[in-house]
Coordinates of C-alpha atoms in Angstrom, one line a residue:
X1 CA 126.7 213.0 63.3
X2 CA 124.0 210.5 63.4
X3 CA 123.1 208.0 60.7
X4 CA 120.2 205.9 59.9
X5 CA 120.7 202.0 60.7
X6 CA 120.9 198.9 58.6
X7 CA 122.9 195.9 60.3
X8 CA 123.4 193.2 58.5
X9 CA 121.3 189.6 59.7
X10 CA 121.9 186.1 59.9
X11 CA 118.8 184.5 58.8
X12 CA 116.8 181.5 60.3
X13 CA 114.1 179.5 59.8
X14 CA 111.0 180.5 61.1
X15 CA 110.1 177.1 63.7
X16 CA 108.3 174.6 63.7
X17 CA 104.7 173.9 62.2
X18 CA 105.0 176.8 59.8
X19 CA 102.4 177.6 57.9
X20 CA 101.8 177.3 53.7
X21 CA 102.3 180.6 52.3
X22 CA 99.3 182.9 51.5
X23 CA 99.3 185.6 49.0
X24 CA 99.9 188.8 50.6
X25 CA 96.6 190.4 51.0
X26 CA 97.8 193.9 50.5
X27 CA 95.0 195.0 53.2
X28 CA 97.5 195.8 56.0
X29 CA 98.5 199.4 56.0
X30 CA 101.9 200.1 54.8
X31 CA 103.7 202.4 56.6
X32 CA 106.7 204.6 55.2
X33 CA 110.2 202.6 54.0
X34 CA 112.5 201.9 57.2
X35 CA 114.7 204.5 58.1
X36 CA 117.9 202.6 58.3
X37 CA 121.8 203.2 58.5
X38 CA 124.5 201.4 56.6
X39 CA 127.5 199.8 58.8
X40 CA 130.2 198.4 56.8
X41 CA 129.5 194.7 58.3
X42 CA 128.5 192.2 55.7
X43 CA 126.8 190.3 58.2
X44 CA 124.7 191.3 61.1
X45 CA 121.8 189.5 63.2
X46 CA 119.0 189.5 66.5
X47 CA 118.1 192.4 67.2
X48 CA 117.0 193.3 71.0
X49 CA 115.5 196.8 72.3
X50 CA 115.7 197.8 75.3
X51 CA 116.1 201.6 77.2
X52 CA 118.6 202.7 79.3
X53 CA 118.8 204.5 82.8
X54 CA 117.3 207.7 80.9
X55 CA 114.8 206.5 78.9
X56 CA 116.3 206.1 75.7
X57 CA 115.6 203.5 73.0
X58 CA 118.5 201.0 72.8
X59 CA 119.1 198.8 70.1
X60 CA 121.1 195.6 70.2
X61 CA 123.2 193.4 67.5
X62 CA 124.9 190.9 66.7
X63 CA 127.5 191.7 64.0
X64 CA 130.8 190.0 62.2
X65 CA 133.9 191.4 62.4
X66 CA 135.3 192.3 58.9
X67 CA 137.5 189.5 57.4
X68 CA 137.4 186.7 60.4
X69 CA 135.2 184.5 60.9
X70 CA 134.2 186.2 64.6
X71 CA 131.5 188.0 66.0
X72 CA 130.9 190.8 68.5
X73 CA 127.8 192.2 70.4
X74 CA 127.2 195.9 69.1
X75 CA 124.7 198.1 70.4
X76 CA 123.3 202.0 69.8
X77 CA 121.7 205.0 71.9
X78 CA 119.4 207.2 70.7
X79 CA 118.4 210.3 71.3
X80 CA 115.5 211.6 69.5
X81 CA 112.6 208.7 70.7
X82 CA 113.7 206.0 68.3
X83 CA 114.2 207.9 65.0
X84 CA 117.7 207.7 64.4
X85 CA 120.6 206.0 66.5
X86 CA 123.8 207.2 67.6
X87 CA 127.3 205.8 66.7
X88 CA 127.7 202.1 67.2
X89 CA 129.4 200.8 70.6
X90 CA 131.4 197.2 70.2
X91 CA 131.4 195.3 73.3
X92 CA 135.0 195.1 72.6
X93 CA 135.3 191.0 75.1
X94 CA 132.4 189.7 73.5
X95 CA 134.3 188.9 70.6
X96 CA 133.8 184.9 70.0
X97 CA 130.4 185.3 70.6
X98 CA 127.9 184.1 68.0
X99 CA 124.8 185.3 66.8
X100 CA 121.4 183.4 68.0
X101 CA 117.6 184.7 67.2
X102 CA 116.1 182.6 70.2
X103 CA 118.6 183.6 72.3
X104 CA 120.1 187.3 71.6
X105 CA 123.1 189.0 72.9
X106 CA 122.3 191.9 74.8
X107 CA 123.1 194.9 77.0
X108 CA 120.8 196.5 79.9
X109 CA 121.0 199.4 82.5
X110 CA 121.8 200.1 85.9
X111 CA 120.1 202.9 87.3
X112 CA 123.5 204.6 87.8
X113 CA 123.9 204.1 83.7
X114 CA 126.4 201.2 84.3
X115 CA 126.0 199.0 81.1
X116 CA 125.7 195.3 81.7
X117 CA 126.4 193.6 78.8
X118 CA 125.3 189.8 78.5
X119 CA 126.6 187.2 75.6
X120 CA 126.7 183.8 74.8
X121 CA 130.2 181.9 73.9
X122 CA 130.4 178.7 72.2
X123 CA 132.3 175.7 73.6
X124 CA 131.0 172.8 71.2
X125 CA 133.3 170.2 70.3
X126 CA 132.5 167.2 68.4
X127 CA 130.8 165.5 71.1
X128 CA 129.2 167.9 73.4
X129 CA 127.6 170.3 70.6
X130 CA 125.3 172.5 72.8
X131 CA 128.0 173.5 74.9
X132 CA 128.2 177.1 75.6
X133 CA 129.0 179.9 78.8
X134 CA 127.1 183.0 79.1
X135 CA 129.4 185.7 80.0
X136 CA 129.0 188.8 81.4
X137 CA 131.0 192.5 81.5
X138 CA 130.3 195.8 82.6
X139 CA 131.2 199.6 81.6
X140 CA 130.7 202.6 84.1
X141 CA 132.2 204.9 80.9
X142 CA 129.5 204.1 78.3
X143 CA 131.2 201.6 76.4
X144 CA 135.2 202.9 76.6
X145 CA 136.1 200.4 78.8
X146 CA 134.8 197.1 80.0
X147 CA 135.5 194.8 83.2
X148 CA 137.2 191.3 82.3
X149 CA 134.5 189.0 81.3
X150 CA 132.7 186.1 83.9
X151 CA 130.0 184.1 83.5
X152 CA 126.6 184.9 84.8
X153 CA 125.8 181.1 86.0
X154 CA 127.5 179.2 89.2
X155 CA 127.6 176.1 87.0
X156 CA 130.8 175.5 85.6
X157 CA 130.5 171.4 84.2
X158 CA 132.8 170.3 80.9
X159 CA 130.8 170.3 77.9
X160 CA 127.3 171.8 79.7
X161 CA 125.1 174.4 77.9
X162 CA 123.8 177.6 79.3
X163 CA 121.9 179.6 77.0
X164 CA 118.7 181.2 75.7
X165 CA 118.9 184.0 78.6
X166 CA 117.1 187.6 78.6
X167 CA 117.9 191.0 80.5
X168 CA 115.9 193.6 82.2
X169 CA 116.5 196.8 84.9
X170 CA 115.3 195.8 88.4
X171 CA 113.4 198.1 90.6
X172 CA 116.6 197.8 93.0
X173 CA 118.4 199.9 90.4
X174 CA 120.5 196.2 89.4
X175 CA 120.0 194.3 86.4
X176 CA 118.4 190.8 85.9
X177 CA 119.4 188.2 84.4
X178 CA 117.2 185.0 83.3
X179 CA 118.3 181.7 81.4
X180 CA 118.3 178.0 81.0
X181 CA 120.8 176.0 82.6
X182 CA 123.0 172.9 82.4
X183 CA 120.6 169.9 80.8
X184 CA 119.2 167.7 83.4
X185 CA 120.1 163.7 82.8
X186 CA 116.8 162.9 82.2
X187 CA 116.0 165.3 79.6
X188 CA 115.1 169.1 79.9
X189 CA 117.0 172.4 81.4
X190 CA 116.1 174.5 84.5
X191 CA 115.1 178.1 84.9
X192 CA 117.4 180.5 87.0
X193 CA 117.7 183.6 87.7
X194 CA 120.4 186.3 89.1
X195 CA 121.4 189.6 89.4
X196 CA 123.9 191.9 89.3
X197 CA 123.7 192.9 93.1
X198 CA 125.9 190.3 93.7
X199 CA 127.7 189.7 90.3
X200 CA 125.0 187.2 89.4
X201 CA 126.5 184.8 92.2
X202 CA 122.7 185.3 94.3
X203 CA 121.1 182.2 91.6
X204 CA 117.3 181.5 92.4
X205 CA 115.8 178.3 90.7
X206 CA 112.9 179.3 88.7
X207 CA 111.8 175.8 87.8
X208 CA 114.0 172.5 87.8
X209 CA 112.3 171.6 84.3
X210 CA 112.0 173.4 81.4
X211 CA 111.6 173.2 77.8
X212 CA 115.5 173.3 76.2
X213 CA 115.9 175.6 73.5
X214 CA 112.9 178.0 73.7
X215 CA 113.5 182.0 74.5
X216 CA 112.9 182.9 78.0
X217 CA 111.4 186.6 79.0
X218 CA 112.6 188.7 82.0
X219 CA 109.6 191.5 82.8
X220 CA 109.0 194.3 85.5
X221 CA 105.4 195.7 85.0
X222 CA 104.9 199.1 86.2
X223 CA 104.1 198.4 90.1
X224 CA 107.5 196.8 90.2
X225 CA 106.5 193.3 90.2
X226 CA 109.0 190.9 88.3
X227 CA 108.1 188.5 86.0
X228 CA 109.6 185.2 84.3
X229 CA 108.3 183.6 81.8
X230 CA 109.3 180.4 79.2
X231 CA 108.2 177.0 78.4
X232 CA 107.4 174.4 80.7
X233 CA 107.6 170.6 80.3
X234 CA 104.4 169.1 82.0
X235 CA 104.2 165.2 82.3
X236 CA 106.9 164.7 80.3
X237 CA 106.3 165.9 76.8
X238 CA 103.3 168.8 77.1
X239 CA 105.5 172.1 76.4
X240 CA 103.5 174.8 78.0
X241 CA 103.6 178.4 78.8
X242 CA 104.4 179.0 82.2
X243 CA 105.4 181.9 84.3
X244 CA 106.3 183.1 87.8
X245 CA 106.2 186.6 89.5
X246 CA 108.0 188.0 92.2
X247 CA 106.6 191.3 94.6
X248 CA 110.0 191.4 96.4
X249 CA 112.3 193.0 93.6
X250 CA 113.1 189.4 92.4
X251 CA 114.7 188.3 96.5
X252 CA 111.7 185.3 95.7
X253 CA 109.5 184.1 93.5
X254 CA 106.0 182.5 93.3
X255 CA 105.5 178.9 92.5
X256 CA 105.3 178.4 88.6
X257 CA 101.4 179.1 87.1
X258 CA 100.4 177.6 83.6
X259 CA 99.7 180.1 81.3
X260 CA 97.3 178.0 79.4
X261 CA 96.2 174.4 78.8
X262 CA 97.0 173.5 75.4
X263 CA 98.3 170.4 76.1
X264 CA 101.2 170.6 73.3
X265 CA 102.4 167.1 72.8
X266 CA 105.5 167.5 71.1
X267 CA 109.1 165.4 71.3
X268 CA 111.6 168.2 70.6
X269 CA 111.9 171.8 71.1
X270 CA 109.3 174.2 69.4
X271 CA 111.7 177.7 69.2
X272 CA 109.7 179.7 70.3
X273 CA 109.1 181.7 73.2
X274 CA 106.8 183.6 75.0
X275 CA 106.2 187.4 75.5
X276 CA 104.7 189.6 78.2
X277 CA 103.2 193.3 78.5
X278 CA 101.2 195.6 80.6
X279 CA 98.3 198.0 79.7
X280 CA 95.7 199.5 81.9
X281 CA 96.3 197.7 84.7
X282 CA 96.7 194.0 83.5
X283 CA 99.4 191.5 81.9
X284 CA 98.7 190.7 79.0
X285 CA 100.7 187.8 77.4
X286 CA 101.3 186.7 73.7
X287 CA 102.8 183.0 72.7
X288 CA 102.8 180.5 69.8
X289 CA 101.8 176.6 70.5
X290 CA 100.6 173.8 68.2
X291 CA 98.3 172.4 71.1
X292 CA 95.0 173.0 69.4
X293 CA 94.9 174.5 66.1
X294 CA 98.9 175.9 65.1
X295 CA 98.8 179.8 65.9
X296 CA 99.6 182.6 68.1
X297 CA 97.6 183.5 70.8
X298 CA 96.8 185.7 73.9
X299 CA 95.5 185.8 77.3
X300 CA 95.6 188.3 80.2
X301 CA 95.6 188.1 83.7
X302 CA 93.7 190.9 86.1
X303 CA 95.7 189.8 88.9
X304 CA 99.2 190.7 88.1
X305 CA 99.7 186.9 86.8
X306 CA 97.8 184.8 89.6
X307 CA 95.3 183.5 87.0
X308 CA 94.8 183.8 83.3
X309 CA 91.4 184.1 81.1
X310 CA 91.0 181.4 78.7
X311 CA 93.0 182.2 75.3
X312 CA 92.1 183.6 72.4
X313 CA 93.9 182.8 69.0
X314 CA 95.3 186.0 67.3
X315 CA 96.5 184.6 64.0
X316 CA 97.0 181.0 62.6
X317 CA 99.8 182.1 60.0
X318 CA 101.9 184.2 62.4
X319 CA 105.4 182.8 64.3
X320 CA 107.6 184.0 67.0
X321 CA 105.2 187.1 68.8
X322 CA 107.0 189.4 70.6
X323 CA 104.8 192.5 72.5
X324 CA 104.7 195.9 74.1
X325 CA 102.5 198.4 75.4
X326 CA 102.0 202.4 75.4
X327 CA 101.1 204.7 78.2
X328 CA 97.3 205.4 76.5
X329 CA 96.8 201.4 76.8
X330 CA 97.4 200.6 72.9
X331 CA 99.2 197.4 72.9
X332 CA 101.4 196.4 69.7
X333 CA 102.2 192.7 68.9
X334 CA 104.8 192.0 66.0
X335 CA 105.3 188.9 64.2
X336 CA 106.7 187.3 61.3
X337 CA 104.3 186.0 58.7
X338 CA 104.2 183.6 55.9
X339 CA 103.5 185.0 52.0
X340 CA 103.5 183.4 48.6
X341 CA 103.0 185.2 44.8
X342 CA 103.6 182.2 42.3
X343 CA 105.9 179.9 43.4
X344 CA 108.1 182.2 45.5
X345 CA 107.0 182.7 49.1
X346 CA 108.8 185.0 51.7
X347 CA 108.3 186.4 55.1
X348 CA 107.1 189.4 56.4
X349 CA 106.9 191.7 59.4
X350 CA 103.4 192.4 60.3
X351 CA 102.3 194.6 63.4
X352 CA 99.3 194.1 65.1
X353 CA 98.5 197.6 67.5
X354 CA 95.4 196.7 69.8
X355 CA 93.7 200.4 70.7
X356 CA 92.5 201.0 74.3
X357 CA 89.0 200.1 73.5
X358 CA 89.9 196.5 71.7
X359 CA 90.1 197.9 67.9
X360 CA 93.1 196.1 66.3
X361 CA 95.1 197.3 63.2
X362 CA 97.5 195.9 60.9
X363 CA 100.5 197.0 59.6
X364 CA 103.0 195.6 57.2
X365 CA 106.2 196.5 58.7
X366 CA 108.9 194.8 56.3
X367 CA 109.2 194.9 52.5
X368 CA 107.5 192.7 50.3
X369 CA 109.0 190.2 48.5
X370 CA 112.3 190.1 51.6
X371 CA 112.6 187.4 53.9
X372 CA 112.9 189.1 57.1
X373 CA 112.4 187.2 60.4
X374 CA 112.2 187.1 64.6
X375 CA 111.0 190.9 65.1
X376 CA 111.5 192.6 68.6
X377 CA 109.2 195.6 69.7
X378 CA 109.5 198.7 72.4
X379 CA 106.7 201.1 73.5
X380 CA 107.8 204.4 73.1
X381 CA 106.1 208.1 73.6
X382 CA 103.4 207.2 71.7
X383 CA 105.0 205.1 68.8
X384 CA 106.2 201.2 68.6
X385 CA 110.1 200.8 67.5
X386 CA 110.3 197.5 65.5
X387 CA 113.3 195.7 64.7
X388 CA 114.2 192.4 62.9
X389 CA 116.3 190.7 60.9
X390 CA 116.1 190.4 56.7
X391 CA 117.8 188.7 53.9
X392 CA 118.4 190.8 50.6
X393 CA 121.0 189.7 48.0
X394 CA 122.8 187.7 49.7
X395 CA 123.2 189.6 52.6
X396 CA 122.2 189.7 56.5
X397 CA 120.7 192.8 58.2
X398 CA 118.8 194.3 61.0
X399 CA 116.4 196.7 59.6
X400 CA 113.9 199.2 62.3
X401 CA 110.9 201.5 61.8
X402 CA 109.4 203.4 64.2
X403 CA 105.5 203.4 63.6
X404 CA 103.1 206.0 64.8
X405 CA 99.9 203.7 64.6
X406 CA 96.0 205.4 64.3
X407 CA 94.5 203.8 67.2
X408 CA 91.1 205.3 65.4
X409 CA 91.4 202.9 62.5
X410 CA 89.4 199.9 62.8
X411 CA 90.8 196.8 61.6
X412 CA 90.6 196.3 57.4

């Protein structure tokens, strides 16, 4: 029998540089309630969509277990485009694992439906806080079984970090993996990359300097180019967008391009990363930075990611941009946004869906008056699934809504 969803969420602040609340304007259009299904967790978190080796909308958790204070990676098929979502699936080793909105656990796809699941595990002790593995295990049974667990990186060291990783299907039928490795003695963390083709021992350095705690994004456009991108450290303390591609099914890569110049001067790490989608033929690619005025913006590049056009700012109260595309060119870009009524102030989901022909609308996607934060987005037939996490009463969730936008509505 399937069930709507409602996971319960672990909520964080929204980064750096956020905004003074506004007063909800009331001119986005509100779509229907979310659909949402009820797990008995008290406490559930990130949120990550992905589909598998059929097509189907996937959606990824973080959840505690009841009565200990543990956590396992959950995730749920469905099989009606998005609508509602099958029973849940526990990756069963992952237990240990802890929730992280920058840096989500997740599972992906083979192209013979072998799940690869992928989850971070904490090693902190009082002096080396950051320390972490991420660990990997695989299911050819959909989630009965699972192989022992491994880590995905080479790099073993005491007390090292290796975190803020994402996952994607190959065009080799493996799966992907990108992430930030052990810190560098001088200060920032370098960009690799691996795959399952040879259980992730077959690592490629991205870049040997990166920005340290900022979400990095693993995408295959539809010629079957692969494409990395994350947050560079220029001259020391600029953070960047930067990104690499690779026309060989991810065997090489290109030498890192800047995404933009906005020269973002900043001692510390923003949280926040960057996100990347295709529509009618180009890349387009959404990102927050403080270099210039605070905000989100956008660029594209004609030539699958060899140069970008100058930016363009989206939205000056809008944090953590995540994006996707439909086949008819409509692009949808989600984001969490600040509001205030009085003295209270909250956050809220808003989706931005870009027609074909450059018309944008808005929607409000989460309810008014909840906190809800770091939303994640997937194309679908015709319709954008949203998830995120949301704080009501004391208690976590993961709330989605699948939105059927008017691409014939200009923006209010």
């Amino acid at each position: 029998m399937r069930t709507s969803l409602m996971l319960m969420i672990v909520l964080t602040g929204v980064g750096c540089n956020n905004p003074p609340p506004q007063n909800d304007p009331g001119h986005a259009a509100d779509v229907v309630q979310p659909t949402v299904l009820t797990t008995d967790s008290l406490e559930a978190s990130d949120p990550f969509l992905i589909t598998d080796h059929e097509g189907r909308p996937v959606i990824c958790w973080t959840e505690k277990l009841h009565d200990q204070d543990a956590y396992v990676l959950k995730y749920a098929v469905s099989g009606d485009g998005g609508r509602t979502f099958g029973q849940p699936v526990t990756v069963t080793p992952s237990k240990g694992t802890k929730p992280h909105p920058e840096s989500m656990n997740k599972v992906a796809f083979k192209a013979d439906g072998t799940v690869v699941a992928v989850y971070a595990v904490s090693l902190a002790d009082s002096i080396h806080k950051y320390a972490g593995e991420i660990r990997y295990v695989m299911s050819e049974d959909q989630g009965k079984s699972w192989t022992e667990p491994r880590t995905v990186h080479n790099d073993a060291t005491p007390g090292a970090g290796h975190s803020f990783f994402d996952l994607a299907s190959l065009p080799t039928g493996e799966v992907g993996c990108v992430w930030l490795d052990k810190s560098n003695k001088g200060g920032g963390r370098p960009v690799l990359f691996a795959s399952t083709k040879e259980d992730f021992r077959n690592e490629v350095v991205i870049d040997s300097l990166a920005c340290e705690c900022c979400r990095t994004e693993l995408y295959v456009d539809p010629l079957g180019e692969v494409h990395v991108a994350y947050r560079d450290i220029i001259n020391d303390s600029i953070r960047d967008m930067a990104m690499v591609r690779s026309v060989d099914s991810a065997r090489s890569f290109t030498n890192p391009i800047r995404v933009s110049p906005d020269n973002w001067f900043v001692h510390g790490c923003p949280h926040t990363g960057p996100s990347m989608t295709w529509s009618q033929g180009n890349l387009h690619f959404f990102w927050f930075t403080a270099g210039g005025k605070p905000a989100v913006y956008r660029t594209v590049s004609e030539d699958q990611g060899a140069h970008f056009e100058e930016r363009k700012q989206v939205n000056t109260d809008a944090r953590h941009p995540q994006v996707s595309s439909l086949e008819d060119g409509s692009i949808g870009a989600v984001w969490e946004q600040s509001f205030g009524e009085g003295d209270e102030s909250y956050n809220r989901i808003v989706l931005e869906v870009i027609n074909p022909d450059g018309i944008g609308t808005q929607y409000n996607i989460s309810q008014k008056g909840m906190q809800a934060s770091f939303p994640v987005i997937l194309g679908l037939d015709g319709s954008f699934l949203v998830a995120w996490t949301q704080q009501e009463s004391g208690s976590k969730r993961v709330y989605y809504k699948l939105v059927k936008p008017d691409s014939t509505v200009p923006m209010p």
